[in-house]
PDB file of C-alpha atoms in Angstrom:
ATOM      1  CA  UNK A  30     -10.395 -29.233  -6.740  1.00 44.00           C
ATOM      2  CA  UNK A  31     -12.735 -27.531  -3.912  1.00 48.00           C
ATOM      3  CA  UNK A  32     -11.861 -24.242  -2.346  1.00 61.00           C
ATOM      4  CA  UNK A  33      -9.069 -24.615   0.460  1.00 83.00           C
ATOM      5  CA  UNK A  34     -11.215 -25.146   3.631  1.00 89.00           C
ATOM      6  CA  UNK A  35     -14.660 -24.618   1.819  1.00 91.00           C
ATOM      7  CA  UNK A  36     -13.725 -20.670   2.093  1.00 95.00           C
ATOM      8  CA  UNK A  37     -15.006 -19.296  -1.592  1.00 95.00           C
ATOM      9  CA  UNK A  38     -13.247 -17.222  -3.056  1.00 95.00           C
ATOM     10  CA  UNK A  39     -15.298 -14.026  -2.632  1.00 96.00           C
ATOM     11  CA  UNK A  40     -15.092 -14.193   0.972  1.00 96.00           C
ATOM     12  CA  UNK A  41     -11.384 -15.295   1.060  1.00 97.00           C
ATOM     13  CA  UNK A  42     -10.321 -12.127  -1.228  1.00 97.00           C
ATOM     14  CA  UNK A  43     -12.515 -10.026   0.552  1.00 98.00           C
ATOM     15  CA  UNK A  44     -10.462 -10.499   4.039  1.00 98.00           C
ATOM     16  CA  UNK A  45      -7.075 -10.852   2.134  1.00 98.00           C
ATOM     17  CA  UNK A  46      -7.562  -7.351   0.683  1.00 98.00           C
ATOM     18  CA  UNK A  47      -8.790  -5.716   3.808  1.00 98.00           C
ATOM     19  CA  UNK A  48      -6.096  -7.489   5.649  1.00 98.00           C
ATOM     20  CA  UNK A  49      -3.157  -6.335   3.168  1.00 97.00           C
ATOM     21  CA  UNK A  50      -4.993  -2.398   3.306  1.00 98.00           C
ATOM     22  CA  UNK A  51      -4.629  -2.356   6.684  1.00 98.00           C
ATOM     23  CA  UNK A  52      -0.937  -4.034   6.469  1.00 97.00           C
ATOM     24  CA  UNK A  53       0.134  -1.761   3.869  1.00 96.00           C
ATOM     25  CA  UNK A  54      -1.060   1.590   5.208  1.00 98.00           C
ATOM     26  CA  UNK A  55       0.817   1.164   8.653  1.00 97.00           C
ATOM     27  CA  UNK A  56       3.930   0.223   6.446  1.00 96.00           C
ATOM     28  CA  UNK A  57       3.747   2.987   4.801  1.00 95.00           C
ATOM     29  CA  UNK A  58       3.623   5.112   8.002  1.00 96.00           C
ATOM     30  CA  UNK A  59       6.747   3.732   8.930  1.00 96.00           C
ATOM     31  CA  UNK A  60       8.637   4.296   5.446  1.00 94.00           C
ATOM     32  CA  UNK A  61       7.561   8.194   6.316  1.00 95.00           C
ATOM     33  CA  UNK A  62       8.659   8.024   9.901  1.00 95.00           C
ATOM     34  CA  UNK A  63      12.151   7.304   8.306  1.00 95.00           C
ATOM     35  CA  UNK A  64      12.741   9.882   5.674  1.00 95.00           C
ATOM     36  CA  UNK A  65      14.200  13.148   7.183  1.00 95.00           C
ATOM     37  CA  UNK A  66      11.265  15.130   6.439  1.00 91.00           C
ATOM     38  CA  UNK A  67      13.258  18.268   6.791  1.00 92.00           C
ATOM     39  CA  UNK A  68      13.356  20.326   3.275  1.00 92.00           C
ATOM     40  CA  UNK A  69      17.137  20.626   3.102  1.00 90.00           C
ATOM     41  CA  UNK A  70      17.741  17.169   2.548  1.00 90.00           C
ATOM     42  CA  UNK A  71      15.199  17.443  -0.608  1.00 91.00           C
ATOM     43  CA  UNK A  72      15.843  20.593  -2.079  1.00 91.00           C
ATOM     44  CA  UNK A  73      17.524  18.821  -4.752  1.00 90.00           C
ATOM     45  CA  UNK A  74      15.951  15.484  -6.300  1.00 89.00           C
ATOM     46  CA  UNK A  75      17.348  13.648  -8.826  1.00 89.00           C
ATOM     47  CA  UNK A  76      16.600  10.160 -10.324  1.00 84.00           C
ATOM     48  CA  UNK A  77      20.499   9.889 -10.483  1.00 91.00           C
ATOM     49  CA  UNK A  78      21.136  10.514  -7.512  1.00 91.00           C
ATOM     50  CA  UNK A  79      23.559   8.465  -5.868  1.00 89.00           C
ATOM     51  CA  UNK A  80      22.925   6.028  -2.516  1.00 88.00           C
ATOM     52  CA  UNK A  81      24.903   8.903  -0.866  1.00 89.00           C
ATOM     53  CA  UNK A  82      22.253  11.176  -1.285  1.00 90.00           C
ATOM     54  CA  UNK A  83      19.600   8.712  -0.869  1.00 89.00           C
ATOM     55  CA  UNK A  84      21.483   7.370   2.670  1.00 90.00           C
ATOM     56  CA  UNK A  85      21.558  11.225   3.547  1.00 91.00           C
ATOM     57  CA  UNK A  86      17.692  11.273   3.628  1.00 93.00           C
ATOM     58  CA  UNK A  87      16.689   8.684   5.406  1.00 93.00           C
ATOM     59  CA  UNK A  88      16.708   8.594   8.944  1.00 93.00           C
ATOM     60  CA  UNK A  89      16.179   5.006   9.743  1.00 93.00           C
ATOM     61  CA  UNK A  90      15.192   6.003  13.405  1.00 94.00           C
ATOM     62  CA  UNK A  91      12.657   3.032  12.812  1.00 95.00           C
ATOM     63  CA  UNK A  92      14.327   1.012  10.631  1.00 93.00           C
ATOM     64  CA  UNK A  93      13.989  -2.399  12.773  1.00 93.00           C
ATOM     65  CA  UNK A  94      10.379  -1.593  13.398  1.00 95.00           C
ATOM     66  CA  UNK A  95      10.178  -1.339   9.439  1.00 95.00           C
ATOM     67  CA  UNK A  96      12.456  -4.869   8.662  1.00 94.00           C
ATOM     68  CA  UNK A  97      10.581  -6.304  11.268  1.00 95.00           C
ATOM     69  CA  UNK A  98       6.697  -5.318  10.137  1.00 96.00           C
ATOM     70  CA  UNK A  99       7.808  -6.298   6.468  1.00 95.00           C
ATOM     71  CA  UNK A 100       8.985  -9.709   7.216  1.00 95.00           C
ATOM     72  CA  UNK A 101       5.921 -10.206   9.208  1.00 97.00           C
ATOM     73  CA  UNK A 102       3.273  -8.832   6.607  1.00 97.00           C
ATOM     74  CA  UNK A 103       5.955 -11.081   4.135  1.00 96.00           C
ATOM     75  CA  UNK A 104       5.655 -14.353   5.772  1.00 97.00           C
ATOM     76  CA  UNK A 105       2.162 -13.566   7.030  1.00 97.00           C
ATOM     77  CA  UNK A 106       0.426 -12.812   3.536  1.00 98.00           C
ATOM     78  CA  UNK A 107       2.533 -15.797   2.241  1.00 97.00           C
ATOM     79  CA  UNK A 108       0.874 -18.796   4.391  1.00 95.00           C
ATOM     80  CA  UNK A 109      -2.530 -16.706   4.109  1.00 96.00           C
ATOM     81  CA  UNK A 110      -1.738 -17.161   0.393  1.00 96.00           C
ATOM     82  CA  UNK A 111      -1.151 -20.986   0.817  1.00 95.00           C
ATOM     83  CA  UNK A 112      -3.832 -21.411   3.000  1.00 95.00           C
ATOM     84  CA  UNK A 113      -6.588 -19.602   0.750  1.00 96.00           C
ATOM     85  CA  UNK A 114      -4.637 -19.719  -3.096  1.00 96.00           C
ATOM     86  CA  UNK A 115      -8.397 -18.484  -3.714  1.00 96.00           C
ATOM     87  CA  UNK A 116      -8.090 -15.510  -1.991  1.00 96.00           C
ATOM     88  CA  UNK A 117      -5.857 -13.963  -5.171  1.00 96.00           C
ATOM     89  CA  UNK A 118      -6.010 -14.519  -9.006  1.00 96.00           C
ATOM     90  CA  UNK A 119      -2.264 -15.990  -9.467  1.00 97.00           C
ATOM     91  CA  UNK A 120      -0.946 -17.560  -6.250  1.00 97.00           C
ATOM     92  CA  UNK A 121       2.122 -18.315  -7.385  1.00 97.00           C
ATOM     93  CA  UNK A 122       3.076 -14.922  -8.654  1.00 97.00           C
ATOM     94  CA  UNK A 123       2.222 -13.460  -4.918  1.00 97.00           C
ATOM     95  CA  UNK A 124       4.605 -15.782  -3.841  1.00 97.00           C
ATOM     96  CA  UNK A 125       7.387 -15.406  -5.777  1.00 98.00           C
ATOM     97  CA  UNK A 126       7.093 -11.639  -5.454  1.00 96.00           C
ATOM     98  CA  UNK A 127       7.045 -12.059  -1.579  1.00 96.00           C
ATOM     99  CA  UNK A 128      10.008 -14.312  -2.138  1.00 96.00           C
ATOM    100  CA  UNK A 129      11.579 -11.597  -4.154  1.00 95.00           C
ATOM    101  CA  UNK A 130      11.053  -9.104  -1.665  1.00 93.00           C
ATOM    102  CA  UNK A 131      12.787 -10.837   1.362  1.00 93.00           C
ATOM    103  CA  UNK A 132      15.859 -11.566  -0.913  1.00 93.00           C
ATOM    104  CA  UNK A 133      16.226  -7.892  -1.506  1.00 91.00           C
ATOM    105  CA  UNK A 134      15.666  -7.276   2.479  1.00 91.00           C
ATOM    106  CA  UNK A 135      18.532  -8.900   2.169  1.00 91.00           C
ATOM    107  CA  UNK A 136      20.458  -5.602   1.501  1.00 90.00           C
ATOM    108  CA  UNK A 137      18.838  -3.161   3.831  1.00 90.00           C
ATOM    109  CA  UNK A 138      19.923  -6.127   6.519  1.00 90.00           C
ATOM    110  CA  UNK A 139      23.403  -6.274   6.157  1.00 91.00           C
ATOM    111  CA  UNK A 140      24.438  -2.837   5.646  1.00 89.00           C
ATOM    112  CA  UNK A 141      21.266  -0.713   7.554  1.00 88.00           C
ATOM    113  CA  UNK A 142      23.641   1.865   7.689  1.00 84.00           C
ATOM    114  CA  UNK A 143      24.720   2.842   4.064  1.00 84.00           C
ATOM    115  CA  UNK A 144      21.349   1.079   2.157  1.00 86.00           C
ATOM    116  CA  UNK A 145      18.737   0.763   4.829  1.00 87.00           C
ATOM    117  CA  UNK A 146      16.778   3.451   3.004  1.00 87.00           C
ATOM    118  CA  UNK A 147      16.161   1.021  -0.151  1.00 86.00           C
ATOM    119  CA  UNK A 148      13.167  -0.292   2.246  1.00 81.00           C
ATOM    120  CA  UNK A 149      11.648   2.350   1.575  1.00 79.00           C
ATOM    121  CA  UNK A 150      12.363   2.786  -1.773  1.00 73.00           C
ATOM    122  CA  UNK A 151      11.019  -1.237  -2.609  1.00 61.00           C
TER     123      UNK A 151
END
């Protein structure tokens, strides 16, 4: 078959990966803006820690902003992905990993209070 919309596929990946940088890095700013940045709640890391400790570090002060700019970069990437399959190697592995990920939003959503910090741990 022809490229979807005669976009090739140089072009197409080109703006998908400067689109998902761009994405990404102000996601990232606000998984930050959520962790207590203050030392005492890090003095002591474990892997093992529990979701006690992990709840105890994280603020979620922007917590909606973050479920709401994740959905959006989900759902958005996803038809960009659908629209341009050529814009990626494996368009069906994008999708089921965006799939994946707003399942396991599914957590963070019903109980922000006591596992909202798993957003930023995804």
């Amino acid at each position: 078959g022809g490229l979807s919309f005669g976009v090739p596929a140089h072009t197409a990946a080109f703006v998908h990966d400067a689109i998902n940088v761009l994405c990404l890095a102000v996601l990232d700013v606000l998984v930050l803006a959520n962790w207590k940045l203050e030392r005492a709640a890090w003095t002591s890391l474990k892997i093992t820690d529990g979701p006690d400790m992990w709840a105890a570090r994280w603020s979620g002060q922007y917590q909606h902003a973050l479920m709401t700019m994740v959905f959006v970069y989900m759902l958005s990437d996803s038809l960009f992905v659908l629209l341009l399959p050529q814009s990626v190697k494996v368009p069906l592995a994008i999708l089921v990993h965006h799939a994946t990920c707003l399942l396991a939003m599914v957590i963070p959503w019903l109980y922000p209070a006591t596992h909202g910090y798993t957003l930023g741990i995804f």
